Amino acid sequence: MPTHVVRRGVGASAEIISDPSGAEVMFGGRLRGRTPLRLSGLNLGSYPLEIRKEGYLPYAAPVRLEEEGASYTFRATLAPAVSASSFISVSSQPPGAAVKLNGKPTGVTPVKLGPLEPGRYELTIEFQDFPTQTRTLDVKAGALHEVKLRFGTR
């Protein structure tokens, strides 16, 4: 009578690396530690992988462990979580010029406009009998853009 040898599966292992390191690793819905992290004895199958670090956007992806005894490496580069709040500071000499942002009245100088999403904005500044001044600004994320104008001197 043949004997059956039951092989105990060793499972798969996973190495999880992030740039920057020191990020929390959620694997299979459970907190497993910080990167760089090596997990072993994992059952085969699909797992949600999430890598989080304060000041960075979270990384999330499904991962699949398909081969018994195999070692998998997962690398993630975390993108900085940039504050989307940008501002435009507008001042004029003399003060009191009417300011429009993308055609909408937003106040008189000196004025701070925001918070704004990053993008392109058209700034229009009008002062009494002087020619209207227009500026197109490429507003960067988390930045303060300063616009200084002078009316009345040629």
mmCIF file with all atom_site columns, C-alpha atoms in Angstrom:
data_model
loop_
_atom_site.group_PDB
_atom_site.id
_atom_site.type_symbol
_atom_site.label_atom_id
_atom_site.label_alt_id
_atom_site.label_comp_id
_atom_site.label_asym_id
_atom_site.label_entity_id
_atom_site.label_seq_id
_atom_site.pdbx_PDB_ins_code
_atom_site.Cartn_x
_atom_site.Cartn_y
_atom_site.Cartn_z
_atom_site.occupancy
_atom_site.B_iso_or_equiv
_atom_site.pdbx_formal_charge
_atom_site.auth_seq_id
_atom_site.auth_comp_id
_atom_site.auth_asym_id
_atom_site.auth_atom_id
_atom_site.pdbx_PDB_model_num
ATOM 1   C CA . MET A 1 1   ? 0.000   0.000   0.000   1.00 0.00 ? 1   MET A CA 1
ATOM 2   C CA . PRO A 1 2   ? 1.610   3.309   -1.084  1.00 0.00 ? 2   PRO A CA 1
ATOM 3   C CA . THR A 1 3   ? 2.104   5.970   1.523   1.00 0.00 ? 3   THR A CA 1
ATOM 4   C CA . HIS A 1 4   ? 1.042   9.472   0.770   1.00 0.00 ? 4   HIS A CA 1
ATOM 5   C CA . VAL A 1 5   ? 3.524   12.122  1.610   1.00 0.00 ? 5   VAL A CA 1
ATOM 6   C CA . VAL A 1 6   ? 1.744   15.335  2.352   1.00 0.00 ? 6   VAL A CA 1
ATOM 7   C CA . ARG A 1 7   ? 3.920   18.264  1.560   1.00 0.00 ? 7   ARG A CA 1
ATOM 8   C CA . ARG A 1 8   ? 3.312   21.202  3.742   1.00 0.00 ? 8   ARG A CA 1
ATOM 9   C CA . GLY A 1 9   ? 3.290   24.323  1.631   1.00 0.00 ? 9   GLY A CA 1
ATOM 10  C CA . VAL A 1 10  ? 5.785   26.934  2.633   1.00 0.00 ? 10  VAL A CA 1
ATOM 11  C CA . GLY A 1 11  ? 3.715   29.645  0.973   1.00 0.00 ? 11  GLY A CA 1
ATOM 12  C CA . ALA A 1 12  ? 5.126   32.589  -0.882  1.00 0.00 ? 12  ALA A CA 1
ATOM 13  C CA . SER A 1 13  ? 7.166   35.504  0.383   1.00 0.00 ? 13  SER A CA 1
ATOM 14  C CA . ALA A 1 14  ? 6.925   39.150  -0.488  1.00 0.00 ? 14  ALA A CA 1
ATOM 15  C CA . GLU A 1 15  ? 9.433   41.947  -0.181  1.00 0.00 ? 15  GLU A CA 1
ATOM 16  C CA . ILE A 1 16  ? 7.848   45.388  -0.111  1.00 0.00 ? 16  ILE A CA 1
ATOM 17  C CA . ILE A 1 17  ? 10.069  48.392  -0.803  1.00 0.00 ? 17  ILE A CA 1
ATOM 18  C CA . SER A 1 18  ? 9.094   52.038  -0.956  1.00 0.00 ? 18  SER A CA 1
ATOM 19  C CA . ASP A 1 19  ? 10.848  55.246  -1.861  1.00 0.00 ? 19  ASP A CA 1
ATOM 20  C CA . PRO A 1 20  ? 11.002  56.888  0.624   1.00 0.00 ? 20  PRO A CA 1
ATOM 21  C CA . SER A 1 21  ? 11.308  54.018  3.086   1.00 0.00 ? 21  SER A CA 1
ATOM 22  C CA . GLY A 1 22  ? 9.650   53.869  6.496   1.00 0.00 ? 22  GLY A CA 1
ATOM 23  C CA . ALA A 1 23  ? 6.127   53.745  5.038   1.00 0.00 ? 23  ALA A CA 1
ATOM 24  C CA . GLU A 1 24  ? 3.355   51.705  6.679   1.00 0.00 ? 24  GLU A CA 1
ATOM 25  C CA . VAL A 1 25  ? 2.402   48.537  4.826   1.00 0.00 ? 25  VAL A CA 1
ATOM 26  C CA . MET A 1 26  ? -1.177  47.281  4.814   1.00 0.00 ? 26  MET A CA 1
ATOM 27  C CA . PHE A 1 27  ? -1.177  43.818  3.266   1.00 0.00 ? 27  PHE A CA 1
ATOM 28  C CA . GLY A 1 28  ? -4.377  41.810  3.060   1.00 0.00 ? 28  GLY A CA 1
ATOM 29  C CA . GLY A 1 29  ? -6.175  44.490  5.069   1.00 0.00 ? 29  GLY A CA 1
ATOM 30  C CA . ARG A 1 30  ? -3.802  44.254  8.050   1.00 0.00 ? 30  ARG A CA 1
ATOM 31  C CA . LEU A 1 31  ? -0.973  46.514  9.146   1.00 0.00 ? 31  LEU A CA 1
ATOM 32  C CA . ARG A 1 32  ? 2.190   44.434  8.697   1.00 0.00 ? 32  ARG A CA 1
ATOM 33  C CA . GLY A 1 33  ? 5.005   46.875  9.443   1.00 0.00 ? 33  GLY A CA 1
ATOM 34  C CA . ARG A 1 34  ? 7.127   49.478  7.684   1.00 0.00 ? 34  ARG A CA 1
ATOM 35  C CA . THR A 1 35  ? 9.190   49.399  4.513   1.00 0.00 ? 35  THR A CA 1
ATOM 36  C CA . PRO A 1 36  ? 11.508  47.808  3.671   1.00 0.00 ? 36  PRO A CA 1
ATOM 37  C CA . LEU A 1 37  ? 9.463   44.787  4.752   1.00 0.00 ? 37  LEU A CA 1
ATOM 38  C CA . ARG A 1 38  ? 9.745   41.068  4.110   1.00 0.00 ? 38  ARG A CA 1
ATOM 39  C CA . LEU A 1 39  ? 6.722   38.833  4.651   1.00 0.00 ? 39  LEU A CA 1
ATOM 40  C CA . SER A 1 40  ? 6.960   35.057  4.399   1.00 0.00 ? 40  SER A CA 1
ATOM 41  C CA . GLY A 1 41  ? 4.646   32.067  4.683   1.00 0.00 ? 41  GLY A CA 1
ATOM 42  C CA . LEU A 1 42  ? 1.915   33.875  2.754   1.00 0.00 ? 42  LEU A CA 1
ATOM 43  C CA . ASN A 1 43  ? -0.958  31.896  1.288   1.00 0.00 ? 43  ASN A CA 1
ATOM 44  C CA . LEU A 1 44  ? -1.323  32.069  -2.467  1.00 0.00 ? 44  LEU A CA 1
ATOM 45  C CA . GLY A 1 45  ? -4.004  34.385  -3.806  1.00 0.00 ? 45  GLY A CA 1
ATOM 46  C CA . SER A 1 46  ? -4.824  38.039  -4.355  1.00 0.00 ? 46  SER A CA 1
ATOM 47  C CA . TYR A 1 47  ? -4.304  40.667  -1.699  1.00 0.00 ? 47  TYR A CA 1
ATOM 48  C CA . PRO A 1 48  ? -4.822  44.410  -1.476  1.00 0.00 ? 48  PRO A CA 1
ATOM 49  C CA . LEU A 1 49  ? -1.496  46.178  -0.887  1.00 0.00 ? 49  LEU A CA 1
ATOM 50  C CA . GLU A 1 50  ? -1.452  49.695  0.500   1.00 0.00 ? 50  GLU A CA 1
ATOM 51  C CA . ILE A 1 51  ? 1.647   51.707  1.360   1.00 0.00 ? 51  ILE A CA 1
ATOM 52  C CA . ARG A 1 52  ? 1.190   54.930  3.362   1.00 0.00 ? 52  ARG A CA 1
ATOM 53  C CA . LYS A 1 53  ? 3.509   57.595  4.696   1.00 0.00 ? 53  LYS A CA 1
ATOM 54  C CA . GLU A 1 54  ? 2.605   60.980  6.137   1.00 0.00 ? 54  GLU A CA 1
ATOM 55  C CA . GLY A 1 55  ? 3.229   63.757  3.634   1.00 0.00 ? 55  GLY A CA 1
ATOM 56  C CA . TYR A 1 56  ? 2.838   61.391  0.639   1.00 0.00 ? 56  TYR A CA 1
ATOM 57  C CA . LEU A 1 57  ? -0.056  60.168  -1.445  1.00 0.00 ? 57  LEU A CA 1
ATOM 58  C CA . PRO A 1 58  ? -0.992  56.573  -0.539  1.00 0.00 ? 58  PRO A CA 1
ATOM 59  C CA . TYR A 1 59  ? -0.077  53.800  -2.948  1.00 0.00 ? 59  TYR A CA 1
ATOM 60  C CA . ALA A 1 60  ? -2.646  51.040  -3.412  1.00 0.00 ? 60  ALA A CA 1
ATOM 61  C CA . ALA A 1 61  ? -2.686  48.090  -5.788  1.00 0.00 ? 61  ALA A CA 1
ATOM 62  C CA . PRO A 1 62  ? -3.916  44.520  -5.833  1.00 0.00 ? 62  PRO A CA 1
ATOM 63  C CA . VAL A 1 63  ? -1.101  41.943  -5.773  1.00 0.00 ? 63  VAL A CA 1
ATOM 64  C CA . ARG A 1 64  ? -1.237  38.292  -6.707  1.00 0.00 ? 64  ARG A CA 1
ATOM 65  C CA . LEU A 1 65  ? 0.866   35.517  -5.209  1.00 0.00 ? 65  LEU A CA 1
ATOM 66  C CA . GLU A 1 66  ? 0.642   32.603  -7.632  1.00 0.00 ? 66  GLU A CA 1
ATOM 67  C CA . GLU A 1 67  ? 3.527   30.255  -7.000  1.00 0.00 ? 67  GLU A CA 1
ATOM 68  C CA . GLU A 1 68  ? 4.300   28.179  -3.936  1.00 0.00 ? 68  GLU A CA 1
ATOM 69  C CA . GLY A 1 69  ? 7.757   28.973  -2.559  1.00 0.00 ? 69  GLY A CA 1
ATOM 70  C CA . ALA A 1 70  ? 8.186   31.974  -4.843  1.00 0.00 ? 70  ALA A CA 1
ATOM 71  C CA . SER A 1 71  ? 9.521   35.300  -3.679  1.00 0.00 ? 71  SER A CA 1
ATOM 72  C CA . TYR A 1 72  ? 7.857   38.461  -4.959  1.00 0.00 ? 72  TYR A CA 1
ATOM 73  C CA . THR A 1 73  ? 9.171   42.003  -4.816  1.00 0.00 ? 73  THR A CA 1
ATOM 74  C CA . PHE A 1 74  ? 6.851   44.997  -4.873  1.00 0.00 ? 74  PHE A CA 1
ATOM 75  C CA . ARG A 1 75  ? 8.318   48.489  -5.277  1.00 0.00 ? 75  ARG A CA 1
ATOM 76  C CA . ALA A 1 76  ? 6.417   51.735  -4.903  1.00 0.00 ? 76  ALA A CA 1
ATOM 77  C CA . THR A 1 77  ? 7.597   55.299  -5.340  1.00 0.00 ? 77  THR A CA 1
ATOM 78  C CA . LEU A 1 78  ? 5.405   57.515  -3.199  1.00 0.00 ? 78  LEU A CA 1
ATOM 79  C CA . ALA A 1 79  ? 4.444   60.889  -4.632  1.00 0.00 ? 79  ALA A CA 1
ATOM 80  C CA . PRO A 1 80  ? 4.628   63.860  -2.269  1.00 0.00 ? 80  PRO A CA 1
ATOM 81  C CA . ALA A 1 81  ? 1.198   65.031  -1.174  1.00 0.00 ? 81  ALA A CA 1
ATOM 82  C CA . VAL A 1 82  ? 1.508   68.594  -2.329  1.00 0.00 ? 82  VAL A CA 1
ATOM 83  C CA . SER A 1 83  ? -0.871  71.029  -0.807  1.00 0.00 ? 83  SER A CA 1
ATOM 84  C CA . ALA A 1 84  ? -3.123  71.954  -3.693  1.00 0.00 ? 84  ALA A CA 1
ATOM 85  C CA . SER A 1 85  ? -3.790  75.285  -2.044  1.00 0.00 ? 85  SER A CA 1
ATOM 86  C CA . SER A 1 86  ? -2.142  77.992  -4.076  1.00 0.00 ? 86  SER A CA 1
ATOM 87  C CA . PHE A 1 87  ? -2.571  81.728  -3.692  1.00 0.00 ? 87  PHE A CA 1
ATOM 88  C CA . ILE A 1 88  ? -2.098  84.855  -5.789  1.00 0.00 ? 88  ILE A CA 1
ATOM 89  C CA . SER A 1 89  ? -1.200  88.052  -3.977  1.00 0.00 ? 89  SER A CA 1
ATOM 90  C CA . VAL A 1 90  ? -1.952  91.197  -5.974  1.00 0.00 ? 90  VAL A CA 1
ATOM 91  C CA . SER A 1 91  ? -0.746  94.650  -4.968  1.00 0.00 ? 91  SER A CA 1
ATOM 92  C CA . SER A 1 92  ? -0.660  97.937  -6.829  1.00 0.00 ? 92  SER A CA 1
ATOM 93  C CA . GLN A 1 93  ? 0.816   101.399 -6.524  1.00 0.00 ? 93  GLN A CA 1
ATOM 94  C CA . PRO A 1 94  ? -1.419  103.218 -5.721  1.00 0.00 ? 94  PRO A CA 1
ATOM 95  C CA . PRO A 1 95  ? -3.672  100.651 -3.996  1.00 0.00 ? 95  PRO A CA 1
ATOM 96  C CA . GLY A 1 96  ? -7.378  100.278 -4.831  1.00 0.00 ? 96  GLY A CA 1
ATOM 97  C CA . ALA A 1 97  ? -7.210  98.717  -8.307  1.00 0.00 ? 97  ALA A CA 1
ATOM 98  C CA . ALA A 1 98  ? -10.087 96.374  -9.219  1.00 0.00 ? 98  ALA A CA 1
ATOM 99  C CA . VAL A 1 99  ? -8.939  92.761  -9.638  1.00 0.00 ? 99  VAL A CA 1
ATOM 100 C CA . LYS A 1 100 ? -10.655 90.086  -11.723 1.00 0.00 ? 100 LYS A CA 1
ATOM 101 C CA . LEU A 1 101 ? -9.643  86.436  -11.850 1.00 0.00 ? 101 LEU A CA 1
ATOM 102 C CA . ASN A 1 102 ? -10.760 84.658  -15.033 1.00 0.00 ? 102 ASN A CA 1
ATOM 103 C CA . GLY A 1 103 ? -13.186 87.540  -15.613 1.00 0.00 ? 103 GLY A CA 1
ATOM 104 C CA . LYS A 1 104 ? -14.811 87.413  -12.162 1.00 0.00 ? 104 LYS A CA 1
ATOM 105 C CA . PRO A 1 105 ? -14.416 90.390  -9.781  1.00 0.00 ? 105 PRO A CA 1
ATOM 106 C CA . THR A 1 106 ? -12.390 89.258  -6.749  1.00 0.00 ? 106 THR A CA 1
ATOM 107 C CA . GLY A 1 107 ? -11.653 92.475  -4.866  1.00 0.00 ? 107 GLY A CA 1
ATOM 108 C CA . VAL A 1 108 ? -9.389  95.501  -4.889  1.00 0.00 ? 108 VAL A CA 1
ATOM 109 C CA . THR A 1 109 ? -5.658  95.721  -4.265  1.00 0.00 ? 109 THR A CA 1
ATOM 110 C CA . PRO A 1 110 ? -4.027  94.742  -2.042  1.00 0.00 ? 110 PRO A CA 1
ATOM 111 C CA . VAL A 1 111 ? -5.790  91.345  -2.200  1.00 0.00 ? 111 VAL A CA 1
ATOM 112 C CA . LYS A 1 112 ? -4.865  87.702  -1.676  1.00 0.00 ? 112 LYS A CA 1
ATOM 113 C CA . LEU A 1 113 ? -6.746  85.271  -3.922  1.00 0.00 ? 113 LEU A CA 1
ATOM 114 C CA . GLY A 1 114 ? -7.165  81.625  -2.998  1.00 0.00 ? 114 GLY A CA 1
ATOM 115 C CA . PRO A 1 115 ? -7.006  78.881  -2.122  1.00 0.00 ? 115 PRO A CA 1
ATOM 116 C CA . LEU A 1 116 ? -6.734  77.975  -5.807  1.00 0.00 ? 116 LEU A CA 1
ATOM 117 C CA . GLU A 1 117 ? -6.179  74.699  -7.600  1.00 0.00 ? 117 GLU A CA 1
ATOM 118 C CA . PRO A 1 118 ? -2.990  74.544  -9.683  1.00 0.00 ? 118 PRO A CA 1
ATOM 119 C CA . GLY A 1 119 ? -3.554  75.695  -13.266 1.00 0.00 ? 119 GLY A CA 1
ATOM 120 C CA . ARG A 1 120 ? -3.576  78.666  -15.632 1.00 0.00 ? 120 ARG A CA 1
ATOM 121 C CA . TYR A 1 121 ? -5.379  81.831  -14.573 1.00 0.00 ? 121 TYR A CA 1
ATOM 122 C CA . GLU A 1 122 ? -5.998  85.169  -16.239 1.00 0.00 ? 122 GLU A CA 1
ATOM 123 C CA . LEU A 1 123 ? -5.630  88.126  -13.926 1.00 0.00 ? 123 LEU A CA 1
ATOM 124 C CA . THR A 1 124 ? -7.110  91.479  -14.972 1.00 0.00 ? 124 THR A CA 1
ATOM 125 C CA . ILE A 1 125 ? -6.320  94.650  -13.005 1.00 0.00 ? 125 ILE A CA 1
ATOM 126 C CA . GLU A 1 126 ? -8.141  97.933  -13.686 1.00 0.00 ? 126 GLU A CA 1
ATOM 127 C CA . PHE A 1 127 ? -7.421  101.310 -12.146 1.00 0.00 ? 127 PHE A CA 1
ATOM 128 C CA . GLN A 1 128 ? -9.468  104.438 -12.927 1.00 0.00 ? 128 GLN A CA 1
ATOM 129 C CA . ASP A 1 129 ? -8.415  106.034 -16.223 1.00 0.00 ? 129 ASP A CA 1
ATOM 130 C CA . PHE A 1 130 ? -5.345  103.860 -16.832 1.00 0.00 ? 130 PHE A CA 1
ATOM 131 C CA . PRO A 1 131 ? -5.108  101.047 -19.374 1.00 0.00 ? 131 PRO A CA 1
ATOM 132 C CA . THR A 1 132 ? -6.239  97.657  -18.070 1.00 0.00 ? 132 THR A CA 1
ATOM 133 C CA . GLN A 1 133 ? -3.381  95.306  -17.249 1.00 0.00 ? 133 GLN A CA 1
ATOM 134 C CA . THR A 1 134 ? -3.719  91.579  -17.877 1.00 0.00 ? 134 THR A CA 1
ATOM 135 C CA . ARG A 1 135 ? -1.428  88.802  -16.694 1.00 0.00 ? 135 ARG A CA 1
ATOM 136 C CA . THR A 1 136 ? -1.625  85.077  -17.432 1.00 0.00 ? 136 THR A CA 1
ATOM 137 C CA . LEU A 1 137 ? -0.278  83.026  -14.542 1.00 0.00 ? 137 LEU A CA 1
ATOM 138 C CA . ASP A 1 138 ? 0.656   79.348  -14.375 1.00 0.00 ? 138 ASP A CA 1
ATOM 139 C CA . VAL A 1 139 ? -0.179  78.674  -10.755 1.00 0.00 ? 139 VAL A CA 1
ATOM 140 C CA . LYS A 1 140 ? 1.929   75.907  -9.220  1.00 0.00 ? 140 LYS A CA 1
ATOM 141 C CA . ALA A 1 141 ? 0.658   73.666  -6.428  1.00 0.00 ? 141 ALA A CA 1
ATOM 142 C CA . GLY A 1 142 ? 1.224   75.027  -2.953  1.00 0.00 ? 142 GLY A CA 1
ATOM 143 C CA . ALA A 1 143 ? 2.804   78.258  -4.181  1.00 0.00 ? 143 ALA A CA 1
ATOM 144 C CA . LEU A 1 144 ? 2.194   81.929  -3.476  1.00 0.00 ? 144 LEU A CA 1
ATOM 145 C CA . HIS A 1 145 ? 2.398   83.975  -6.677  1.00 0.00 ? 145 HIS A CA 1
ATOM 146 C CA . GLU A 1 146 ? 2.992   87.685  -6.151  1.00 0.00 ? 146 GLU A CA 1
ATOM 147 C CA . VAL A 1 147 ? 1.860   90.237  -8.720  1.00 0.00 ? 147 VAL A CA 1
ATOM 148 C CA . LYS A 1 148 ? 2.916   93.876  -8.197  1.00 0.00 ? 148 LYS A CA 1
ATOM 149 C CA . LEU A 1 149 ? 1.679   96.626  -10.489 1.00 0.00 ? 149 LEU A CA 1
ATOM 150 C CA . ARG A 1 150 ? 2.246   100.355 -10.762 1.00 0.00 ? 150 ARG A CA 1
ATOM 151 C CA . PHE A 1 151 ? -0.268  102.767 -12.237 1.00 0.00 ? 151 PHE A CA 1
ATOM 152 C CA . GLY A 1 152 ? 0.368   106.365 -13.172 1.00 0.00 ? 152 GLY A CA 1
ATOM 153 C CA . THR A 1 153 ? 4.067   106.263 -14.041 1.00 0.00 ? 153 THR A CA 1
ATOM 154 C CA . ARG A 1 154 ? 5.157   105.910 -17.624 1.00 0.00 ? 154 ARG A CA 1
#
